[in-house]
XYZ file of C-alpha atoms in Angstrom:
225
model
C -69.445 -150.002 -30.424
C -68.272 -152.589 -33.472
C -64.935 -151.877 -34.663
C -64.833 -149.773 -37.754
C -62.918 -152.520 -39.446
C -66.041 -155.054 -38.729
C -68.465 -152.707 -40.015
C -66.659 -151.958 -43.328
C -66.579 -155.766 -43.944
C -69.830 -156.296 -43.616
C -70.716 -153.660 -45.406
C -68.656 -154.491 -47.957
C -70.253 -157.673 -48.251
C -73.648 -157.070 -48.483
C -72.401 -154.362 -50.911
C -70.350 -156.707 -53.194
C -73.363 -159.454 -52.814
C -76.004 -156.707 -53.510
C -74.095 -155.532 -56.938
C -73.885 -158.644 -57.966
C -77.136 -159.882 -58.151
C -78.107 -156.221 -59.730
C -75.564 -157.256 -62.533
C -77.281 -160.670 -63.300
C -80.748 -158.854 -63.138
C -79.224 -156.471 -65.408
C -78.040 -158.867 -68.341
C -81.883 -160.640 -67.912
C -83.401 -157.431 -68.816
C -80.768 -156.237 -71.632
C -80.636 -159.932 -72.519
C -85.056 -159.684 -73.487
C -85.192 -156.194 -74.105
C -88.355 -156.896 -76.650
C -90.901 -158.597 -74.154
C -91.292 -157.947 -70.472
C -90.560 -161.572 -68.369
C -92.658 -163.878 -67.513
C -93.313 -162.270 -63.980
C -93.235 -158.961 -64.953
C -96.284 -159.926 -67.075
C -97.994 -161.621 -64.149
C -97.303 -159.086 -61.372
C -98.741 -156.152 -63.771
C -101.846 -158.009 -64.480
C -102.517 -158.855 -60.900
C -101.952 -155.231 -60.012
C -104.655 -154.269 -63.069
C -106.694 -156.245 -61.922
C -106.743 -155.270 -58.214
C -107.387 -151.702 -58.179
C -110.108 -150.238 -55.814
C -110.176 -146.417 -56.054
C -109.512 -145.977 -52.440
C -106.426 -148.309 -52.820
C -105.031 -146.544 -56.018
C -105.651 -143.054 -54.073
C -103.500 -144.191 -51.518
C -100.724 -145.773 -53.308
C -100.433 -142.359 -55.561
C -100.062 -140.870 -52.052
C -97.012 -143.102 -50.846
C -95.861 -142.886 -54.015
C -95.062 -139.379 -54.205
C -93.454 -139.487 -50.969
C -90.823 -141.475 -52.414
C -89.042 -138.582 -54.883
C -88.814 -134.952 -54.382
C -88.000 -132.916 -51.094
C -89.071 -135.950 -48.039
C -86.268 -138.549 -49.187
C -83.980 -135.671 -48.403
C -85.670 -134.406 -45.410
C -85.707 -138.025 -44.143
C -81.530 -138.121 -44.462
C -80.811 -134.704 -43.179
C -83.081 -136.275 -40.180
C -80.953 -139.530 -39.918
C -77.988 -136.610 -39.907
C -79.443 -135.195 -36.823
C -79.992 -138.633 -35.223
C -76.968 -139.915 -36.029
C -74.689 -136.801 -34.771
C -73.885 -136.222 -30.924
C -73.046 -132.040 -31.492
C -74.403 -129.256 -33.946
C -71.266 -129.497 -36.143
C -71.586 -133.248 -36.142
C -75.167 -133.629 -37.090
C -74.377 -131.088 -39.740
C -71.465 -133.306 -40.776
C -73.579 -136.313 -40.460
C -76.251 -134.918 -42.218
C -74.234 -133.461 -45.463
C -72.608 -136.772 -46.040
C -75.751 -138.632 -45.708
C -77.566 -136.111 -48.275
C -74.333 -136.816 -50.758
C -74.660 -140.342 -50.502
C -78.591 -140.425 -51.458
C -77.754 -137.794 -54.308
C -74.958 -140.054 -55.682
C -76.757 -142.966 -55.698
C -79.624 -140.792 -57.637
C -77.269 -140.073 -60.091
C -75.546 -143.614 -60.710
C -79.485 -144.374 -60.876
C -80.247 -142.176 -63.485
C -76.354 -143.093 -65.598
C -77.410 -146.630 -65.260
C -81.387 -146.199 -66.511
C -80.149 -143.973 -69.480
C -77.478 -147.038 -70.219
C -79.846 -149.563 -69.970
C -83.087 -147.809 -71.859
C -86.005 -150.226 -71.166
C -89.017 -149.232 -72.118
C -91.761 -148.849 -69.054
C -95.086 -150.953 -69.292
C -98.250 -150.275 -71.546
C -99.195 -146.565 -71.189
C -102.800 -147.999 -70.980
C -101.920 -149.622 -67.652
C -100.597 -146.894 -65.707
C -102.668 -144.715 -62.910
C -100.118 -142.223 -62.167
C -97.853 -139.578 -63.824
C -94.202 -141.440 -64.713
C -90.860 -140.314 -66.601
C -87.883 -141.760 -68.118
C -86.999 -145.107 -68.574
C -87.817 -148.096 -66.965
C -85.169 -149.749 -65.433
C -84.447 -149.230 -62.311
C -87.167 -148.179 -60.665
C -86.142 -144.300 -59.811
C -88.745 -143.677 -56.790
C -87.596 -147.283 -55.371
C -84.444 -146.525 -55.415
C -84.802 -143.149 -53.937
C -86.882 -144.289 -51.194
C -85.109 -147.643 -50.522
C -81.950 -145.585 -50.090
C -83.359 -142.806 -47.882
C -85.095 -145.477 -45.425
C -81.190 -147.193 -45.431
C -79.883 -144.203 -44.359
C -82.029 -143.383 -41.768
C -82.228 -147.115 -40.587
C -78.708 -147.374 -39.838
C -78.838 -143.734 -38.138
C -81.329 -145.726 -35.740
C -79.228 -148.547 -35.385
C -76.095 -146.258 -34.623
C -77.690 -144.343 -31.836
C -80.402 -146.666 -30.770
C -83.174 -145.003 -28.948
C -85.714 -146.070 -27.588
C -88.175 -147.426 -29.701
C -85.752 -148.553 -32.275
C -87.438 -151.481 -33.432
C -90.780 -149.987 -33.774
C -88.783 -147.304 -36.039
C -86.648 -149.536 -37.956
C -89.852 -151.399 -39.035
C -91.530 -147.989 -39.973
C -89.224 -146.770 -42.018
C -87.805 -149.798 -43.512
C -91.738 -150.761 -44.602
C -91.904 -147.139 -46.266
C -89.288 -147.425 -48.347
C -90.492 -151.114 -49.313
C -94.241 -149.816 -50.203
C -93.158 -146.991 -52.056
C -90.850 -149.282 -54.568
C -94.164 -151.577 -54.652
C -96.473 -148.893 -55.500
C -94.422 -148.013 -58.355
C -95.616 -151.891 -59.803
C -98.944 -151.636 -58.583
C -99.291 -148.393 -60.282
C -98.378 -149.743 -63.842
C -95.561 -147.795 -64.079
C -92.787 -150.442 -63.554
C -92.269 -153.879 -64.481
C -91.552 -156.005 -60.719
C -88.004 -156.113 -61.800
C -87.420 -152.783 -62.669
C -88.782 -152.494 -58.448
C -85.960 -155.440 -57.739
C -83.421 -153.549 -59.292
C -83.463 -150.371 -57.550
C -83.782 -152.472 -54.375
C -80.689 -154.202 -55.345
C -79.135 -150.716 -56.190
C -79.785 -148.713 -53.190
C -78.450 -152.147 -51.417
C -74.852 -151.480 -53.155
C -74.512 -148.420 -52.734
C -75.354 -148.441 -49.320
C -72.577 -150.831 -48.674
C -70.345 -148.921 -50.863
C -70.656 -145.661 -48.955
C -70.774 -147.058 -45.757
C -67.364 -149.385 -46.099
C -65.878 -145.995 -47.297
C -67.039 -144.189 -44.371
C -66.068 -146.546 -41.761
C -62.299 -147.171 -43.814
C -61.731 -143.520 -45.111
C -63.334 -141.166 -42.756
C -60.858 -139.516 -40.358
C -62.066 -140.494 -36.381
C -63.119 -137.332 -34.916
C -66.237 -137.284 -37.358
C -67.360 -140.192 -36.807
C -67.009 -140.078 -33.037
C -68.408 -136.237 -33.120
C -65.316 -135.307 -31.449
C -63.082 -132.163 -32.230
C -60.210 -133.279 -33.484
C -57.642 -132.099 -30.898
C -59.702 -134.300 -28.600
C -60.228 -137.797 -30.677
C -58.181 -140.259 -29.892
């Protein structure tokens, strides 16, 4: 098992590298907050102009899998995977359902900050909210797939990699619906990527520098060592 030191400083990392490039893409958008870029233009008229019914039926299906009760339902599972006894996986699961809430919520702060309008109503081909930037449903999803990825990683069983791929390609298709849908510009998409990226590394170098060793271990604590 990596030391808990390693793992925070990677995690840290990738954090610190993830928030940074989420703060450049940040002062692009506030910096042109008249006119969408230059490839936000061209990925919304591709998508417009690439719209089968059958395709657009399915997309508003993965879409909707990426907000409501299955992002939550997803982390309580990577709880139960992560976790070696009942309390732990409870454990496990109750931090892992606080991180994706959090990370909801510094969403939502940082949209109502940042208040960029969403593409041309005219364009879009499902129901959408809000503001534009970040993308809430990528976000969502990109941080529920996280959590459940490194769950996998943690405890690897078998079929890991099969998994991994699954669930990391959910949470990727569900932040691309959200462009192919009309309802985000492709950096609104980026952003919450970027996001769920930070905060991922933020909780996790907290967890592995802050939490005590018996929970992580899903020992009791007269027992951890």
């Amino acid at each position: 098992m990596a030391r808990r030191s390693d793992v925070a400083d990677l995690a840290g990392s990738v954090g610190l590298a993830a928030w940074v490039g989420f703060g450049v893409l940040t002062m692009v958008v506030v910096g042109l907050p008249d006119r969408p870029l230059f490839w936000d233009e061209r990925a919304l008229v591709w998508s417009a102009g690439h719209r089968p019914p059958v395709v657009v039926a399915l997309a508003r299906g993965l879409t909707a899998t990426g907000t409501g009760v299955i992002p939550y339902v997803l982390v309580a599972l990577a709880g139960i995977i992560a976790g070696r006894t009942a309390r732990h996986r409870i454990t496990c699961a109750a931090l892992a359902m606080g991180c994706l809430a959090a990370g909801q919520a510094v969403r939502y702060g940082l949209m109502t900050l940042i208040d960029r309008p969403r593409p041309p109503h005219a364009d879009w081909r499902t129901h959408a909210s809000g503001w534009s930037f970040p993308s809430g449903h990528t976000t969502t999803a990109a941080l529920a797939a996280g959590i459940l990825v490194i769950a996998l990683l943690v405890r690897a069983p078998r079929g890991q990699a099969a998994l991994v791929v699954a669930v990391g390609g959910w949470g990727a298709l569900v932040g691309l619906t959200r462009v192919y849908l009309g309802v985000h510009w492709l950096t609104d998409m980026l952003g919450g990527w970027l996001l769920s990226i930070g905060w991922l590394g933020l909780c996790l170098c907290a967890a592995a520098w802050w939490l005590p060793d018996h929970l992580v271990r899903g020992e009791h604590p007269r027992t951890a060592h």
